[in-house]
Coordinates of C-alpha atoms and ligand atoms in Angstrom, one line a residue:
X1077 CA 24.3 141.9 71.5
X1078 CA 21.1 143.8 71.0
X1079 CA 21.2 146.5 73.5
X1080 CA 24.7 147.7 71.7
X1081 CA 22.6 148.9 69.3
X1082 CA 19.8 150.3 71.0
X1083 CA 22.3 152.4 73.3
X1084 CA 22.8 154.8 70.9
X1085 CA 19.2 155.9 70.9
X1086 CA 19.5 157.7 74.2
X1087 CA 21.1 161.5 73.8
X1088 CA 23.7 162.9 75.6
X1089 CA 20.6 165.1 77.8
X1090 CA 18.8 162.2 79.0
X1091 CA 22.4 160.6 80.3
X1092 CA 22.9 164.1 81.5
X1093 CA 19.7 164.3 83.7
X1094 CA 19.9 160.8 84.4
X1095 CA 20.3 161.0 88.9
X1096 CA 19.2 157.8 89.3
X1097 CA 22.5 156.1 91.3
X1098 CA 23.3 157.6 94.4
X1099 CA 22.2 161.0 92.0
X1100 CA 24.6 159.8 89.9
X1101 CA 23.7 158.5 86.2
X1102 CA 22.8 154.8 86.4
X1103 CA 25.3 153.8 84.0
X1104 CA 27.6 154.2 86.7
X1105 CA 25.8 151.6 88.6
X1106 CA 26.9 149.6 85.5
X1107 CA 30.5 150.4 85.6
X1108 CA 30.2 149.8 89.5
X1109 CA 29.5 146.4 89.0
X1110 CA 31.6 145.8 86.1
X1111 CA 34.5 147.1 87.9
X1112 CA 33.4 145.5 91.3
X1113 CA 33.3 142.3 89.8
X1114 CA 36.6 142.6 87.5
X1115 CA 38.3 143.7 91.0
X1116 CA 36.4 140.6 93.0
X1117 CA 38.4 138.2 90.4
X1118 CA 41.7 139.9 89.9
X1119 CA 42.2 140.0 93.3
X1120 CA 40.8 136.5 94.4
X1121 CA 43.4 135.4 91.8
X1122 CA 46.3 137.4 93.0
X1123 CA 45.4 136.4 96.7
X1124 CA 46.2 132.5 95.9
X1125 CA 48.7 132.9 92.9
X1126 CA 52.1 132.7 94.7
X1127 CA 50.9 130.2 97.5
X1128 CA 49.7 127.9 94.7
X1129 CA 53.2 128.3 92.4
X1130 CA 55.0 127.3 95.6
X1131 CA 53.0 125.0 97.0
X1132 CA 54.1 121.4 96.8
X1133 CA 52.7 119.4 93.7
X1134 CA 51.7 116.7 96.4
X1135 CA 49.3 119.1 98.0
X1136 CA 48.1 120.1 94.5
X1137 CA 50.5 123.3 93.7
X1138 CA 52.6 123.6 91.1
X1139 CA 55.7 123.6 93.0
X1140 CA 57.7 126.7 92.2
X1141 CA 60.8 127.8 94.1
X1142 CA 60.0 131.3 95.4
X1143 CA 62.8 132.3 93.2
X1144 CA 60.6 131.3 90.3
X1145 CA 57.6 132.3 92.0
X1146 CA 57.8 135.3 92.6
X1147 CA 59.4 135.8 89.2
X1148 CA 56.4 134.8 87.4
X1149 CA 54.7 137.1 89.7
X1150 CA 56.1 140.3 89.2
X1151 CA 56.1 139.5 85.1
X1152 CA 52.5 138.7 85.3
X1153 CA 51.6 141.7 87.3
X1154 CA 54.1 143.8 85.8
X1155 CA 52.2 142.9 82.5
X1156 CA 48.7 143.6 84.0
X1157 CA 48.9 147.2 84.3
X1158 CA 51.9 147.5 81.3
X1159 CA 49.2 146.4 78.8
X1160 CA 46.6 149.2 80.0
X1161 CA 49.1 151.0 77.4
X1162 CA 48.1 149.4 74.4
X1163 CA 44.4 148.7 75.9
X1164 CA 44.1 152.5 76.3
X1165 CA 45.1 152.7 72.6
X1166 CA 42.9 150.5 71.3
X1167 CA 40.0 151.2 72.6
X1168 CA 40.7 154.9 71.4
X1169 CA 41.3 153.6 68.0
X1170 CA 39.9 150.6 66.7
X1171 CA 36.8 149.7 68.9
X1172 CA 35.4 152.0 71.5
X1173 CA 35.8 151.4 75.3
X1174 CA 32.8 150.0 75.6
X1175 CA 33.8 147.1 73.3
X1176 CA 37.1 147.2 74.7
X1177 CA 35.6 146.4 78.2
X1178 CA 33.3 143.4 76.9
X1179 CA 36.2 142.1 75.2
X1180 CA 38.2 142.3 78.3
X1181 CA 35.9 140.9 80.4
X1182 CA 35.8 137.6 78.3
X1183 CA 39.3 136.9 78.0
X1184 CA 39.5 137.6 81.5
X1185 CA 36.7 134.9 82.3
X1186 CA 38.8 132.4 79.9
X1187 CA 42.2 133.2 81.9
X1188 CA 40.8 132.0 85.0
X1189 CA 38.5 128.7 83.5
X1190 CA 42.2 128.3 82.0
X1191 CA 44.0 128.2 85.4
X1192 CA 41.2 126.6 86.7
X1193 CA 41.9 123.6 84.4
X1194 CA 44.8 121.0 85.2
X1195 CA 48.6 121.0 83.4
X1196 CA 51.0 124.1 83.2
X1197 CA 50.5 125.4 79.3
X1198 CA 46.8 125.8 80.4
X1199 CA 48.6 128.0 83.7
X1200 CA 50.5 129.9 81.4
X1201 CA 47.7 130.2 78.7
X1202 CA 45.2 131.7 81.6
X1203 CA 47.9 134.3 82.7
X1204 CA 48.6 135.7 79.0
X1205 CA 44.5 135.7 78.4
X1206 CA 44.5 137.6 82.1
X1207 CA 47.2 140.4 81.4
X1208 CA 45.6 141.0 77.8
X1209 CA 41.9 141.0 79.5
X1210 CA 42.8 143.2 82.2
X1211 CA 45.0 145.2 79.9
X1212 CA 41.9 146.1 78.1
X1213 CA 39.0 146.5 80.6
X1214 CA 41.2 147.8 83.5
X1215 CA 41.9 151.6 82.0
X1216 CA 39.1 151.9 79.9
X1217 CA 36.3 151.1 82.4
X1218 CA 37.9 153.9 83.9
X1219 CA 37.8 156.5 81.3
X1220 CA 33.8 155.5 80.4
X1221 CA 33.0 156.6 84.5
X1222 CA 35.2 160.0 83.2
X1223 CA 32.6 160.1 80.1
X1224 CA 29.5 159.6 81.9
X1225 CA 29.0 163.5 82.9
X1226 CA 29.3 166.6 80.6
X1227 CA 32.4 168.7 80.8
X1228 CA 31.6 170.7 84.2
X1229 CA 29.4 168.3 85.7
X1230 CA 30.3 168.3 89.6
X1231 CA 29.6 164.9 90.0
X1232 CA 32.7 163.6 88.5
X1233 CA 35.2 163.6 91.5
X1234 CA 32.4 162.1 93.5
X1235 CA 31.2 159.4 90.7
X1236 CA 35.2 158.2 90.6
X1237 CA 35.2 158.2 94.6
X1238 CA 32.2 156.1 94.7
X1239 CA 33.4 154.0 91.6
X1240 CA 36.9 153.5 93.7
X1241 CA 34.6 151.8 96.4
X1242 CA 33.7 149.4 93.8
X1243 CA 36.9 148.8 93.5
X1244 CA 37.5 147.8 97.1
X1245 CA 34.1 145.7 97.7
X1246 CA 35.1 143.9 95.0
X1247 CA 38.9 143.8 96.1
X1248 CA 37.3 142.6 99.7
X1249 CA 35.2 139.5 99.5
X1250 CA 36.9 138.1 97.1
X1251 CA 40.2 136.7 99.3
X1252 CA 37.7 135.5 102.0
X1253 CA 35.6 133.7 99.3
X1254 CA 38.7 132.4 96.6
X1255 CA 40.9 132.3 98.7
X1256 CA 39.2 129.9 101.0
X1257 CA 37.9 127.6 98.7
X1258 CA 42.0 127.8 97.1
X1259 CA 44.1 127.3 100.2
X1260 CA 41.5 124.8 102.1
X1261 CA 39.5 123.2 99.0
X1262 CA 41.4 123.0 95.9
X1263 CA 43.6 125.8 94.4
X1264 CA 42.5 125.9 91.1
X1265 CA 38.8 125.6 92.1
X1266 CA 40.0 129.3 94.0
X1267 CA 40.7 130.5 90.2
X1268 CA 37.1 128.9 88.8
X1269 CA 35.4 131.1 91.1
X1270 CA 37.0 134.3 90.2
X1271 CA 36.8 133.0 86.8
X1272 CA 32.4 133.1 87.8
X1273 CA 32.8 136.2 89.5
X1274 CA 34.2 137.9 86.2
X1275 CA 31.4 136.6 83.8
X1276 CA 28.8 137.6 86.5
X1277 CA 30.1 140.9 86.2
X1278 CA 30.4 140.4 82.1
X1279 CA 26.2 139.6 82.2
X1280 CA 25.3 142.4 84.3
X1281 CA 27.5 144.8 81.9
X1282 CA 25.7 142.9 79.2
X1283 CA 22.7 143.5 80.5
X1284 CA 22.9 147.1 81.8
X1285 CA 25.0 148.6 78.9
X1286 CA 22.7 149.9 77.3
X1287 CA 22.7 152.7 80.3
X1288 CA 25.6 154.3 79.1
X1289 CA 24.5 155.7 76.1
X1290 CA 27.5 157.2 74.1
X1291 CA 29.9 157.1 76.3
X1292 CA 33.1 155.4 75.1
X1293 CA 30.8 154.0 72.9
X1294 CA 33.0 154.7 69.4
X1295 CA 36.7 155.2 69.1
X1296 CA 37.5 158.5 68.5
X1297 CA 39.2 160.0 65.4
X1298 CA 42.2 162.4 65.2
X1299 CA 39.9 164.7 62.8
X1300 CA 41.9 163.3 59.9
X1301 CA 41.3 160.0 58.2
X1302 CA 44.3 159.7 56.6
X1303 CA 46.2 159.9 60.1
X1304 CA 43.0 157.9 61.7
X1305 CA 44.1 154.8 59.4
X1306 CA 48.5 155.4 59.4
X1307 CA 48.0 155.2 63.1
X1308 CA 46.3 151.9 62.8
X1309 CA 48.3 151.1 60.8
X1310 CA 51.1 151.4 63.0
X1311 CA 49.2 149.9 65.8
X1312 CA 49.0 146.9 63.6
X1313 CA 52.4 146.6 63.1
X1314 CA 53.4 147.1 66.6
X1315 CA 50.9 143.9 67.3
X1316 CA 52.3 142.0 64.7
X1317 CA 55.8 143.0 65.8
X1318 CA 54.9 142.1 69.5
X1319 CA 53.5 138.8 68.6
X1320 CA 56.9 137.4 66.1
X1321 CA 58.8 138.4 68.7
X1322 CA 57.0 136.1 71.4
X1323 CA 57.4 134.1 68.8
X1324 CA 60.5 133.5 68.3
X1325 CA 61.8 133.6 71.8
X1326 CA 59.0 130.7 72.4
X1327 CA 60.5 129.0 69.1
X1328 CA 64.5 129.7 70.1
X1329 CA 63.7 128.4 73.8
X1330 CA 61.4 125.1 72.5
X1331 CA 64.7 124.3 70.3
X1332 CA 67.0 124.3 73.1
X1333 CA 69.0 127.4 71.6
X1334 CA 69.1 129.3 74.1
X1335 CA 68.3 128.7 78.2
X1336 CA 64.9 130.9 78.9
X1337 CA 63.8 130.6 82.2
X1338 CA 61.0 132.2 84.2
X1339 CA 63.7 134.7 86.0
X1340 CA 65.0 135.7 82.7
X1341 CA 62.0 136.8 81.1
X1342 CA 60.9 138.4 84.4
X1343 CA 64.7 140.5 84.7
X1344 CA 64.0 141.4 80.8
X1345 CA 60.7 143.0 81.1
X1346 CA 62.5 145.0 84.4
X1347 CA 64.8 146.3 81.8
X1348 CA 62.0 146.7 79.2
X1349 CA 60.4 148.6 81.5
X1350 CA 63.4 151.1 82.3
X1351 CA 64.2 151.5 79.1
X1352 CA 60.2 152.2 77.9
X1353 CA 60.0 154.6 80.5
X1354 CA 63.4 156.7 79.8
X1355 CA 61.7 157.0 76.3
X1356 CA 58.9 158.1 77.3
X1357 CA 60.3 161.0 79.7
X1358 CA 62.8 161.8 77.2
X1359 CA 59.9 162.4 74.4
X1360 CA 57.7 164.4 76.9
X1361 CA 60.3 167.1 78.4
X1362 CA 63.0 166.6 75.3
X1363 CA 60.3 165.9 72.1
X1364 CA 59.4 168.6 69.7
X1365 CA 55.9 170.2 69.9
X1366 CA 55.9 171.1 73.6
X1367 CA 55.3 174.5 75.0
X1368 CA 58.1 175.3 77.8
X1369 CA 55.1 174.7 80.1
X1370 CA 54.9 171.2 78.9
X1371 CA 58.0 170.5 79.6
X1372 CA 58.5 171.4 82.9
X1373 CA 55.3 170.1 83.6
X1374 CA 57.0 166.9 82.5
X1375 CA 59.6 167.0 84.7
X1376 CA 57.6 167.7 87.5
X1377 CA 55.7 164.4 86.4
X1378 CA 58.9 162.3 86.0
X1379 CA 59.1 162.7 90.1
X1380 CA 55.8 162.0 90.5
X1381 CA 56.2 159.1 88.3
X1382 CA 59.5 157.7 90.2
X1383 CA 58.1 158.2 93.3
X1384 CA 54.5 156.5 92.2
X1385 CA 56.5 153.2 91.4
X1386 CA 58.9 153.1 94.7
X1387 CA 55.7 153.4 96.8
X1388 CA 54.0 150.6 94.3
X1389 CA 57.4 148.4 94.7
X1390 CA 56.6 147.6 98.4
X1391 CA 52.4 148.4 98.8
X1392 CA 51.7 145.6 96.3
X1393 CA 54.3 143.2 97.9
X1394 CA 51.1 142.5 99.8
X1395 CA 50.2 139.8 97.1
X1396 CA 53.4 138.6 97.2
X1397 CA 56.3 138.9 100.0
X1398 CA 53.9 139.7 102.7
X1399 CA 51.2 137.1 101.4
X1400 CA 54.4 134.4 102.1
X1401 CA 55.2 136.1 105.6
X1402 CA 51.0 135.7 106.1
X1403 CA 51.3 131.6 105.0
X1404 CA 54.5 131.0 107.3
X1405 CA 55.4 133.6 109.8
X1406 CA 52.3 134.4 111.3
X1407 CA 50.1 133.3 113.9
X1408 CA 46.8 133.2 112.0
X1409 CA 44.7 131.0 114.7
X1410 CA 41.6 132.4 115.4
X1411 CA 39.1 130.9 118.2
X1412 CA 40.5 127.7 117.6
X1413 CA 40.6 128.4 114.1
X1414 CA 43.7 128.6 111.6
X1415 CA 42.1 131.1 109.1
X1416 CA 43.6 131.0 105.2
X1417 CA 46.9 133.5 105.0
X1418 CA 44.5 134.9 101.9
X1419 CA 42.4 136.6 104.2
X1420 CA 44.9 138.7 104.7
X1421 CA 44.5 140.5 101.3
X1422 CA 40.6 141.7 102.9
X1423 CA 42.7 144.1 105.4
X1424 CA 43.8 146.8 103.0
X1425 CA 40.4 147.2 101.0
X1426 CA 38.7 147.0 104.8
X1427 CA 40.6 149.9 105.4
X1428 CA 40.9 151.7 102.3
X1429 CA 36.6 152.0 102.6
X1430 CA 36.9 152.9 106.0
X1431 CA 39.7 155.6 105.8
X1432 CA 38.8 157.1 102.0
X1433 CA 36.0 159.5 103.2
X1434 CA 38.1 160.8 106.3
X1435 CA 40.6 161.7 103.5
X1436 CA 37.8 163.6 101.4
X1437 CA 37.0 165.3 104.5
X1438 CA 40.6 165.8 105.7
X1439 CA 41.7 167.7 102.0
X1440 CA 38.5 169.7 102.1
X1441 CA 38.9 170.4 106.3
X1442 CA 42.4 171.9 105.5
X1443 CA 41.8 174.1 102.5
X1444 CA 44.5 176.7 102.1
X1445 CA 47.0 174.9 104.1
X1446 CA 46.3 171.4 102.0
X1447 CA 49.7 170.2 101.3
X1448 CA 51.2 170.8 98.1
X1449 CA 51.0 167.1 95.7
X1450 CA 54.7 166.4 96.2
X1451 CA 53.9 167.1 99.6
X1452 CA 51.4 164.4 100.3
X1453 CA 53.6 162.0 98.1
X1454 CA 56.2 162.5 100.4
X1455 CA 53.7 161.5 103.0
X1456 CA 52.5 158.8 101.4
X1457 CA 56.4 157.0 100.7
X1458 CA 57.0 157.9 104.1
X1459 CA 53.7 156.0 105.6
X1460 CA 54.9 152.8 103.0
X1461 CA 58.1 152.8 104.1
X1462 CA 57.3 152.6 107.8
X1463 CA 55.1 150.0 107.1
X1464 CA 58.1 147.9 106.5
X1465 CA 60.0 149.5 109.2
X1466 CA 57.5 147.7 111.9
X1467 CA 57.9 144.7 110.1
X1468 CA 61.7 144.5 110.8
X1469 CA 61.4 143.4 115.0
X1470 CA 58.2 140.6 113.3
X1471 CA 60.8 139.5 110.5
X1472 CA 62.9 138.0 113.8
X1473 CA 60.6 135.7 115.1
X1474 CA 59.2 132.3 114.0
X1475 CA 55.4 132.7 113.9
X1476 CA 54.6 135.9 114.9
X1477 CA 50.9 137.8 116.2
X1478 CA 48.7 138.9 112.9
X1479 CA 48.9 143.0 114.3
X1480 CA 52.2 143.5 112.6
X1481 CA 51.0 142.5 109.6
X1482 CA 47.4 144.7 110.4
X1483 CA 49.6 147.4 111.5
X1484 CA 51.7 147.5 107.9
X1485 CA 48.1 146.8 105.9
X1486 CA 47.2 150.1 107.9
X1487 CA 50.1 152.3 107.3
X1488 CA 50.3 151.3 103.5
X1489 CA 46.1 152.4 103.1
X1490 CA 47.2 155.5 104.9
X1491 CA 50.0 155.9 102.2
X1492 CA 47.8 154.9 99.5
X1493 CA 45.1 157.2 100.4
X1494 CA 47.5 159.9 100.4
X1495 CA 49.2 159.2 97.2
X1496 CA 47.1 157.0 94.8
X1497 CA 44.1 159.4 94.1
X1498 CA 46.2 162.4 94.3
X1499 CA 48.6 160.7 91.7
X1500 CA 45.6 159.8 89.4
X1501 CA 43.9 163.5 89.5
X1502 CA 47.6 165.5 89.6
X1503 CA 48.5 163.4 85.8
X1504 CA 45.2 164.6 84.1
X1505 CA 46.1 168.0 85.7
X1506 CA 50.1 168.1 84.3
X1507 CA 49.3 166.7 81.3
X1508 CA 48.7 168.1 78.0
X1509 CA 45.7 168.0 76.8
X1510 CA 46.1 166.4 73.1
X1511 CA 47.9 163.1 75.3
X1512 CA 45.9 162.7 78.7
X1513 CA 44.8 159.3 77.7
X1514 CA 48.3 158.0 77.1
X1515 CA 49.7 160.2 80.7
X1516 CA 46.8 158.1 82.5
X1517 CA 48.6 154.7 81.1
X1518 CA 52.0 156.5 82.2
X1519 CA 50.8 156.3 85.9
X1520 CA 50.4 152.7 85.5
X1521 CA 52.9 152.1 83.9
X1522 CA 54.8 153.5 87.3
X1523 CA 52.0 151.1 89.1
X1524 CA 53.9 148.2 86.8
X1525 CA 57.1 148.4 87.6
X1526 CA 56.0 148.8 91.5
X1527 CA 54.5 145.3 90.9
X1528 CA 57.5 144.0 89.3
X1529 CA 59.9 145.4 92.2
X1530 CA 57.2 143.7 94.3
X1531 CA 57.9 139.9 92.3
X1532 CA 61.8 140.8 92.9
X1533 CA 61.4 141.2 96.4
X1534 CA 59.6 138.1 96.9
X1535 CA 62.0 136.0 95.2
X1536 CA 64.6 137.0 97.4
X1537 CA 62.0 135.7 100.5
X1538 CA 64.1 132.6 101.2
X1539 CA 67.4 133.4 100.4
X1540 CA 68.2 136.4 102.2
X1541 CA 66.8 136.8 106.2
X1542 CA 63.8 138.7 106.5
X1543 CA 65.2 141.3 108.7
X1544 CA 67.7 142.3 105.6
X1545 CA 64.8 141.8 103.2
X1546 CA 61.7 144.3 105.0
X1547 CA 65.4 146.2 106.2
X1548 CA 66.0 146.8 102.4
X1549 CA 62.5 147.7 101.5
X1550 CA 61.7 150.5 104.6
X1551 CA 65.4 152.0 104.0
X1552 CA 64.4 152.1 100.3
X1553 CA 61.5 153.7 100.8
X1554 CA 62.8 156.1 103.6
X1555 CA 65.6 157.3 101.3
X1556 CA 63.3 158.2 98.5
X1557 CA 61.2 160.1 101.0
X1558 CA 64.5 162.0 101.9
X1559 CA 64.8 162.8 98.2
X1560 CA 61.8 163.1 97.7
X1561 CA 61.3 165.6 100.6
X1562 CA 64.5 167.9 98.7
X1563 CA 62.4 168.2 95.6
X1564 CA 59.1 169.2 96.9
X1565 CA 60.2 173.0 96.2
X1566 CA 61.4 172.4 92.6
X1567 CA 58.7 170.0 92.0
X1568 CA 56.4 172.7 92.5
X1569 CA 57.8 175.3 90.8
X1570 CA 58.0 172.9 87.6
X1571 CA 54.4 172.2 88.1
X1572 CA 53.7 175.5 86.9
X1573 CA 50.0 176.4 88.8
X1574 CA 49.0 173.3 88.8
X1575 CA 47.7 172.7 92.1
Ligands
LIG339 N1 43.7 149.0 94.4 C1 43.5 149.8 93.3 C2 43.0 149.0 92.1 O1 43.0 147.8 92.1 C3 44.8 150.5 92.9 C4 45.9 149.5 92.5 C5 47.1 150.3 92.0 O2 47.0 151.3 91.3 N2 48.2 149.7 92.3 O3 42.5 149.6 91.2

């Protein structure tokens, strides 16, 4: 752990100057890679995690219903991006992002060496060990790219464009690599090789840390130590809390006193996540402390915020509904060849890499007459939602050609494009300063419950027809954009400026 020392020999200036990726500083090469690979085994994983639950334990699956399934799913994913909350917070408090990321990045390893290995506590073991890894490297590698460049450095919106690619290479060869050697080889061998991919990533952050200097390197302090050690404190407690309440429902369950099933736990955290986000909205346009800017500004982010997880709800059904309609409703024979419904998963990042810079250039091409961020969210629901439209004449037949589901991959990336970075940059812009850490886990929190919607749906996969299932989803989707599309005015007014 050498070089965690030696990183804080370099200043801020020689970071500064530093032009030596893409003319970007090379610790974003680092967080490139680290993020690339993090990506590469998260979604390697989530391309073979529903097929293998419901695959039949003679072909080496565990056997799920869907019901189940896609319960365990939406918790897991739910959980993924719920526990960027806490991760946020204690990287900001206790140990530093950077620290935050290594320690991430080793539970993540262990999560999928535990699903790689045989018997179910070891499957559930890998997924707790997964959400709490992601939960800490996910946001914070994030905010370290943010801390690379000085306040009014103009690389910054470029250095977290070509950080997003990362994202997507990652997100790309990892369904054609884990997913083949899951669906065709052996599932769990699928998780080992995430599982490598992640500590690959972990030893080149290991070895190339030391390029990020002082970024995220320390937690940072509220100016007050007193404060600094109640809110630790509280932390703490919160932790403890967390874990004696796993506790007990594990203990109350184990003794048979009450019935705890995989779809009750998943329709808990739904309601955890309702009521967690009503608190959260209520303290940010109710609380005390909040100029009357604030709290419109709040407002203005609450629609943001409900349409962020609508559009989430059926995008990221692409790991689970759509991964099922991939494995049993379409045609998937190519020259001869029956390629692995996991490939699938390679269309979105294909296109997001493809279609990203025509977005940069479209925004910047349109100037004045960009549309307004309600706007392009409205835009963005509208392209999900008629993703699942064109899936409605598919959902009729029995094995249907791969273009419907090409043709949804390519609306949703057109969505996404519109709505994801936007959403990401408009919360640093709407929120107030002293909380813009905790507004960026507010987003994904939105991105969780769009993941747990996207479980729901996939639950439902055999026991409603898939005409009423993809019907439910567009109509959804196209309602909210008709709502959506009566608040644009309002939403900007309570945006106050912010453009
Ligand atoms: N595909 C992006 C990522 O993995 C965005 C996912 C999301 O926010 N739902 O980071």
């Amino acid at each position: 752990m050498l070089h965690w020392r030696c990183m804080e020999s370099r200043t801020d200036g020689e970071v500064r100057d530093d032009t030596r990726f893409f003319g970007h500083p090379r610790g974003l090469a680092t967080l490139f890679f680290t993020e690339m690979w993090e990506r590469f085994s998260y979604y390697g994983m989530r391309a073979i995690l529903i097929l293998y639950m419901v695959a039949p334990v003679s072909t080496g699956g565990l056997g799920f219903s869907v019901a189940k399934g896609g319960a365990v799913y939406g918790f897991y994913t739910a959980m993924v991006y719920l526990l960027g909350l806490p991760g946020g917070w204690v990287a900001d408090r206790i140990t530093g992002q950077q620290k935050a990321v290594l320690y991430g990045g080793v539970l993540i390893s262990a999560g999928e060496f535990c699903l790689a290995a045989p018997g179910m506590a070891m499957f559930y073991l890998g997924l707790v060990f997964l959400m709490m890894g992601t939960g800490l490297l996910k946001p914070n590698v994030s905010t370290i790219v943010g801390q690379l460049y000085p306040a009014n450095d103009v690389r910054r919106d470029s250095g977290f464009s070509i950080f997003y690619m990362g994202i997507n290479v990652g997100a790309l060869i990892s369904p054609l690599i884990c997913g083949y050697i899951g669906e065709r080889v052996n599932w769990r061998m699928g998780f080992g090789v995430a599982g490598i991919g992640m500590l690959a990533g972990l030893i080149q952050y290991m070895l190339s840390g030391k390029y990020l200097g002082k970024a995220g390197l320390h937690p940072t302090s509220t100016g007050d130590p007193a404060e600094d050690r109640r809110q630790k404190r509280h932390g703490l407690l919160a932790g403890l809390g967390a874990l004696a309440a796993l506790a007990t429902v594990v203990t109350l369950s184990q003794a048979g006193i009450v019935a705890i099933t995989a779809e009750t736990i998943s329709d808990a955290l739904g309601w955890f996540l309702l009521v967690i986000s009503a608190a959260v909205f209520a303290w940010l346009i109710l609380g005390r402390g909040w100029s009357p800017v604030e709290r419109k500004r709040a407002v203005a982010t609450l629609v943001i915020f409900m349409a962020s997880a609508i559009f989430w709800g059926a995008y990221e059904q692409a790991g689970s509904s759509l991964n099922l309609f991939a494995e049993r409703n379409t045609n998937r024979m190519l020259l001869g060849w029956e390629f692995p419904a996991s490939w699938f998963q390679f269309v979105q990042p294909v296109f997001v890499i493809a279609l990203a810079p025509v977005f940069a250039w479209l925004w910047i091409a349109l100037r004045r007459k960009e549309p307004s961020i309600p706007t392009k969210f409205s835009f963005g629901l509208l392209l999900g939602g008629l993703a699942f439209v064109i899936l409605i004449p598919a959902a009729g037949g029995k094995l249907v050609s791969p273009w419907w589901l090409t043709g949804t991959y390519f609306l949703q990336t057109l969505g996404e494009l519109c709505l994801s970075p936007v959403g990401l940059s408009a919360m640093t812009k709407l929120a107030p300063a002293r909380v813009g850490g905790f507004m960026m886990g507010v987003w994904f929190l939105s991105v969780s419950i769009g993941d747990w919607a996207a479980g729901k749906a996939a639950s439902f996969y055999e026991s409603m027809p898939l005409t009423q299932l993809f019907g439910t989803v567009a109509g959804l989707s196209l309602a909210a954009v008709v709502l959506l599309a009566l608040m644009i005015r309002p939403t900007v007014r309570w945006m106050a400026g912010v453009k």
